[in-house]
PDB file of C-alpha atoms in Angstrom:
ATOM      1  CA  UNK A  24       6.719 -19.419   5.603  1.00 47.00           C
ATOM      2  CA  UNK A  25       8.968 -18.535   8.587  1.00 52.00           C
ATOM      3  CA  UNK A  26       8.430 -15.186  10.299  1.00 71.00           C
ATOM      4  CA  UNK A  27      11.847 -13.897   8.857  1.00 83.00           C
ATOM      5  CA  UNK A  28      12.035 -11.620   5.909  1.00 89.00           C
ATOM      6  CA  UNK A  29      15.446 -11.874   4.042  1.00 86.00           C
ATOM      7  CA  UNK A  30      16.221  -8.696   1.886  1.00 91.00           C
ATOM      8  CA  UNK A  31      19.756  -8.150   0.833  1.00 86.00           C
ATOM      9  CA  UNK A  32      19.425  -6.197  -2.385  1.00 83.00           C
ATOM     10  CA  UNK A  33      20.984  -2.743  -2.853  1.00 89.00           C
ATOM     11  CA  UNK A  34      18.652  -1.185  -5.608  1.00 95.00           C
ATOM     12  CA  UNK A  35      14.946  -0.800  -5.210  1.00 96.00           C
ATOM     13  CA  UNK A  36      14.388  -3.361  -8.020  1.00 96.00           C
ATOM     14  CA  UNK A  37      16.704  -5.870  -6.198  1.00 96.00           C
ATOM     15  CA  UNK A  38      14.736  -5.482  -2.890  1.00 96.00           C
ATOM     16  CA  UNK A  39      11.545  -5.805  -4.498  1.00 97.00           C
ATOM     17  CA  UNK A  40      12.857  -8.964  -6.467  1.00 96.00           C
ATOM     18  CA  UNK A  41      13.532 -10.487  -3.012  1.00 95.00           C
ATOM     19  CA  UNK A  42      10.454  -9.008  -1.300  1.00 96.00           C
ATOM     20  CA  UNK A  43       7.868 -10.080  -3.837  1.00 97.00           C
ATOM     21  CA  UNK A  44       8.115 -14.006  -3.503  1.00 96.00           C
ATOM     22  CA  UNK A  45       8.250 -13.711   0.355  1.00 95.00           C
ATOM     23  CA  UNK A  46       5.282 -11.361   0.416  1.00 96.00           C
ATOM     24  CA  UNK A  47       3.274 -13.693  -1.921  1.00 97.00           C
ATOM     25  CA  UNK A  48       4.080 -16.739   0.170  1.00 95.00           C
ATOM     26  CA  UNK A  49       2.826 -14.864   3.297  1.00 94.00           C
ATOM     27  CA  UNK A  50      -0.380 -13.961   1.508  1.00 96.00           C
ATOM     28  CA  UNK A  51      -0.922 -17.534  -0.165  1.00 95.00           C
ATOM     29  CA  UNK A  52      -0.387 -19.231   3.198  1.00 92.00           C
ATOM     30  CA  UNK A  53      -2.963 -17.158   4.986  1.00 94.00           C
ATOM     31  CA  UNK A  54      -6.876 -17.260   4.646  1.00 93.00           C
ATOM     32  CA  UNK A  55      -7.553 -14.293   7.005  1.00 96.00           C
ATOM     33  CA  UNK A  56      -7.439 -11.004   5.057  1.00 95.00           C
ATOM     34  CA  UNK A  57      -6.497  -8.957   8.063  1.00 96.00           C
ATOM     35  CA  UNK A  58      -3.530 -11.114   9.011  1.00 96.00           C
ATOM     36  CA  UNK A  59      -2.479 -11.096   5.389  1.00 97.00           C
ATOM     37  CA  UNK A  60      -2.624  -7.423   5.109  1.00 98.00           C
ATOM     38  CA  UNK A  61      -0.818  -6.950   8.492  1.00 97.00           C
ATOM     39  CA  UNK A  62       2.008  -9.019   7.450  1.00 96.00           C
ATOM     40  CA  UNK A  63       2.129  -7.532   3.974  1.00 97.00           C
ATOM     41  CA  UNK A  64       2.443  -4.049   5.668  1.00 97.00           C
ATOM     42  CA  UNK A  65       5.173  -5.235   7.955  1.00 96.00           C
ATOM     43  CA  UNK A  66       7.166  -6.783   5.015  1.00 96.00           C
ATOM     44  CA  UNK A  67       6.980  -3.705   2.834  1.00 97.00           C
ATOM     45  CA  UNK A  68       7.804  -1.339   5.663  1.00 96.00           C
ATOM     46  CA  UNK A  69      10.697  -3.545   6.804  1.00 94.00           C
ATOM     47  CA  UNK A  70      12.046  -3.722   3.354  1.00 96.00           C
ATOM     48  CA  UNK A  71      11.957   0.214   2.547  1.00 96.00           C
ATOM     49  CA  UNK A  72      11.510   1.840   5.974  1.00 95.00           C
ATOM     50  CA  UNK A  73       9.041   4.393   4.525  1.00 96.00           C
ATOM     51  CA  UNK A  74       7.130   6.761   6.759  1.00 96.00           C
ATOM     52  CA  UNK A  75       3.717   4.975   6.583  1.00 96.00           C
ATOM     53  CA  UNK A  76       2.528   1.759   4.862  1.00 97.00           C
ATOM     54  CA  UNK A  77      -0.940   0.516   5.471  1.00 97.00           C
ATOM     55  CA  UNK A  78      -4.292  -0.318   4.070  1.00 98.00           C
ATOM     56  CA  UNK A  79      -7.745   1.304   4.038  1.00 98.00           C
ATOM     57  CA  UNK A  80     -10.749  -0.948   3.587  1.00 98.00           C
ATOM     58  CA  UNK A  81     -13.926  -0.058   1.768  1.00 98.00           C
ATOM     59  CA  UNK A  82     -16.757  -0.110   4.297  1.00 97.00           C
ATOM     60  CA  UNK A  83     -20.159   1.584   4.015  1.00 93.00           C
ATOM     61  CA  UNK A  84     -18.960   3.988   1.161  1.00 93.00           C
ATOM     62  CA  UNK A  85     -15.996   5.057   2.829  1.00 97.00           C
ATOM     63  CA  UNK A  86     -12.317   4.095   3.498  1.00 98.00           C
ATOM     64  CA  UNK A  87     -11.674   2.801   6.864  1.00 98.00           C
ATOM     65  CA  UNK A  88      -8.283   2.317   8.505  1.00 98.00           C
ATOM     66  CA  UNK A  89      -6.973  -1.207   8.353  1.00 98.00           C
ATOM     67  CA  UNK A  90      -3.643  -2.742   9.299  1.00 98.00           C
ATOM     68  CA  UNK A  91      -0.711  -0.374   8.908  1.00 97.00           C
ATOM     69  CA  UNK A  92       2.902   0.388  10.144  1.00 97.00           C
ATOM     70  CA  UNK A  93       3.826   4.007  11.037  1.00 95.00           C
ATOM     71  CA  UNK A  94       2.608   6.830  12.855  1.00 94.00           C
ATOM     72  CA  UNK A  95      -1.105   7.308  13.801  1.00 93.00           C
ATOM     73  CA  UNK A  96      -3.333   7.852  10.704  1.00 92.00           C
ATOM     74  CA  UNK A  97      -6.568   9.277   9.386  1.00 92.00           C
ATOM     75  CA  UNK A  98      -9.214   6.749  10.059  1.00 95.00           C
ATOM     76  CA  UNK A  99     -11.880   7.538   7.400  1.00 96.00           C
ATOM     77  CA  UNK A 100     -11.586   8.814   3.935  1.00 96.00           C
ATOM     78  CA  UNK A 101     -14.454   9.654   1.674  1.00 96.00           C
ATOM     79  CA  UNK A 102     -14.474   8.371  -2.034  1.00 96.00           C
ATOM     80  CA  UNK A 103     -12.818  10.922  -4.268  1.00 93.00           C
ATOM     81  CA  UNK A 104     -11.106  12.664  -1.432  1.00 94.00           C
ATOM     82  CA  UNK A 105      -7.295  12.869  -1.067  1.00 94.00           C
ATOM     83  CA  UNK A 106      -4.944  10.493  -2.808  1.00 96.00           C
ATOM     84  CA  UNK A 107      -6.588   7.325  -1.300  1.00 96.00           C
ATOM     85  CA  UNK A 108     -10.079   8.204  -2.012  1.00 96.00           C
ATOM     86  CA  UNK A 109      -8.987   9.319  -5.561  1.00 96.00           C
ATOM     87  CA  UNK A 110      -7.349   5.892  -6.233  1.00 97.00           C
ATOM     88  CA  UNK A 111     -10.509   4.222  -5.035  1.00 98.00           C
ATOM     89  CA  UNK A 112     -12.816   6.231  -7.249  1.00 97.00           C
ATOM     90  CA  UNK A 113     -10.599   5.922 -10.324  1.00 97.00           C
ATOM     91  CA  UNK A 114      -9.759   2.241  -9.655  1.00 97.00           C
ATOM     92  CA  UNK A 115      -6.131   2.789 -10.506  1.00 97.00           C
ATOM     93  CA  UNK A 116      -2.821   3.220  -8.986  1.00 98.00           C
ATOM     94  CA  UNK A 117      -1.815   6.795  -8.188  1.00 97.00           C
ATOM     95  CA  UNK A 118       1.778   8.027  -7.835  1.00 97.00           C
ATOM     96  CA  UNK A 119       2.199  11.416  -6.253  1.00 96.00           C
ATOM     97  CA  UNK A 120       5.795  12.820  -6.431  1.00 97.00           C
ATOM     98  CA  UNK A 121       4.782  15.837  -4.366  1.00 95.00           C
ATOM     99  CA  UNK A 122       1.700  15.555  -2.077  1.00 93.00           C
ATOM    100  CA  UNK A 123       1.737  19.490  -1.743  1.00 89.00           C
ATOM    101  CA  UNK A 124       0.921  19.573  -5.457  1.00 93.00           C
ATOM    102  CA  UNK A 125      -1.926  17.144  -5.269  1.00 90.00           C
ATOM    103  CA  UNK A 126      -5.445  18.926  -5.153  1.00 85.00           C
ATOM    104  CA  UNK A 127      -7.153  17.995  -2.025  1.00 79.00           C
ATOM    105  CA  UNK A 128      -4.451  16.025  -0.507  1.00 82.00           C
ATOM    106  CA  UNK A 129      -5.361  14.864   3.084  1.00 79.00           C
ATOM    107  CA  UNK A 130      -2.226  15.465   5.246  1.00 76.00           C
ATOM    108  CA  UNK A 131      -2.580  12.756   7.898  1.00 78.00           C
ATOM    109  CA  UNK A 132       1.149  13.529   8.688  1.00 77.00           C
ATOM    110  CA  UNK A 133       2.940  16.775   7.846  1.00 81.00           C
ATOM    111  CA  UNK A 134       6.065  14.638   7.333  1.00 84.00           C
ATOM    112  CA  UNK A 135       4.607  13.037   4.185  1.00 91.00           C
ATOM    113  CA  UNK A 136       6.154  14.428   0.995  1.00 91.00           C
ATOM    114  CA  UNK A 137       5.323  11.732  -1.635  1.00 96.00           C
ATOM    115  CA  UNK A 138       2.782   8.891  -1.874  1.00 96.00           C
ATOM    116  CA  UNK A 139       1.633   5.853  -3.747  1.00 98.00           C
ATOM    117  CA  UNK A 140      -1.864   4.376  -3.475  1.00 98.00           C
ATOM    118  CA  UNK A 141      -2.614   1.060  -5.134  1.00 98.00           C
ATOM    119  CA  UNK A 142      -6.262  -0.379  -5.158  1.00 98.00           C
ATOM    120  CA  UNK A 143      -6.929  -3.879  -3.960  1.00 98.00           C
ATOM    121  CA  UNK A 144      -9.694  -5.341  -6.193  1.00 97.00           C
ATOM    122  CA  UNK A 145     -11.807  -8.512  -5.620  1.00 96.00           C
ATOM    123  CA  UNK A 146     -12.211 -11.197  -8.210  1.00 92.00           C
ATOM    124  CA  UNK A 147     -15.161  -9.056  -9.909  1.00 94.00           C
ATOM    125  CA  UNK A 148     -12.760  -6.043 -10.258  1.00 94.00           C
ATOM    126  CA  UNK A 149     -14.414  -3.912  -7.428  1.00 96.00           C
ATOM    127  CA  UNK A 150     -12.125  -1.998  -5.241  1.00 98.00           C
ATOM    128  CA  UNK A 151     -12.338  -3.333  -1.730  1.00 98.00           C
ATOM    129  CA  UNK A 152      -9.282  -1.715  -0.113  1.00 98.00           C
ATOM    130  CA  UNK A 153      -6.333   0.425  -1.032  1.00 98.00           C
ATOM    131  CA  UNK A 154      -2.590   0.232  -0.098  1.00 98.00           C
ATOM    132  CA  UNK A 155      -1.213   3.529   0.937  1.00 97.00           C
ATOM    133  CA  UNK A 156       2.478   4.155   1.161  1.00 97.00           C
ATOM    134  CA  UNK A 157       3.879   7.540   2.301  1.00 96.00           C
ATOM    135  CA  UNK A 158       7.467   8.760   2.134  1.00 96.00           C
ATOM    136  CA  UNK A 159       9.215  11.784   3.870  1.00 95.00           C
ATOM    137  CA  UNK A 160      11.132  12.454   0.520  1.00 96.00           C
ATOM    138  CA  UNK A 161       9.883  13.898  -2.698  1.00 97.00           C
ATOM    139  CA  UNK A 162       9.575  11.640  -5.642  1.00 97.00           C
ATOM    140  CA  UNK A 163      10.195   8.291  -3.713  1.00 97.00           C
ATOM    141  CA  UNK A 164       7.769   6.280  -5.825  1.00 98.00           C
ATOM    142  CA  UNK A 165       7.875   5.239  -9.547  1.00 98.00           C
ATOM    143  CA  UNK A 166       6.856   2.565 -11.914  1.00 98.00           C
ATOM    144  CA  UNK A 167       9.144  -0.028 -10.265  1.00 98.00           C
ATOM    145  CA  UNK A 168       6.930   0.511  -6.991  1.00 98.00           C
ATOM    146  CA  UNK A 169       3.702   0.558  -8.963  1.00 98.00           C
ATOM    147  CA  UNK A 170       4.621  -2.756 -10.686  1.00 98.00           C
ATOM    148  CA  UNK A 171       5.637  -4.725  -7.510  1.00 98.00           C
ATOM    149  CA  UNK A 172       2.953  -3.274  -5.214  1.00 98.00           C
ATOM    150  CA  UNK A 173       0.222  -4.058  -7.731  1.00 98.00           C
ATOM    151  CA  UNK A 174       1.333  -7.711  -7.685  1.00 98.00           C
ATOM    152  CA  UNK A 175       1.059  -7.719  -3.941  1.00 98.00           C
ATOM    153  CA  UNK A 176      -2.300  -6.110  -3.984  1.00 98.00           C
ATOM    154  CA  UNK A 177      -3.615  -8.487  -6.633  1.00 97.00           C
ATOM    155  CA  UNK A 178      -2.636 -11.401  -4.525  1.00 97.00           C
ATOM    156  CA  UNK A 179      -4.574  -9.775  -1.528  1.00 97.00           C
ATOM    157  CA  UNK A 180      -7.477  -9.154  -3.774  1.00 96.00           C
ATOM    158  CA  UNK A 181      -8.022 -12.941  -4.103  1.00 94.00           C
ATOM    159  CA  UNK A 182      -8.789 -13.182  -0.329  1.00 95.00           C
ATOM    160  CA  UNK A 183     -11.838 -10.937  -0.507  1.00 91.00           C
ATOM    161  CA  UNK A 184     -15.026 -12.918  -0.516  1.00 75.00           C
TER     162      UNK A 184
END
């Protein structure tokens, strides 16, 4: 795939419909996990221009910062802590319309107002990473985001050995 991302849709759904096949092509054409995660972050960020888009990888029983786009971030998160650690512990996507209302939210940036975290699972169903996306606006994420981001994360999960 070329290094150009072409997104022309107006609505969130239209932008995802154009992003998804391009993101999947980037992932499917790459055997290196970090390279695929880096380009996935860039594609998502370029499409939506959210505050922060990135991955945390499960390493030694904690989440460790991986490829991302945005301001400096927390580097390590314990299982069950914050939105990322909770999504990992529960092995499910968490959509948080107001991070201030989430018990134990970890504020890596005071600008973050809403968040979605999607687990990346390997072929055995074990969570190996999470995709974390933060927005400066309340209520930015919904089932549309969940549906499309879960597809991207499922493709990335196939790269875990």
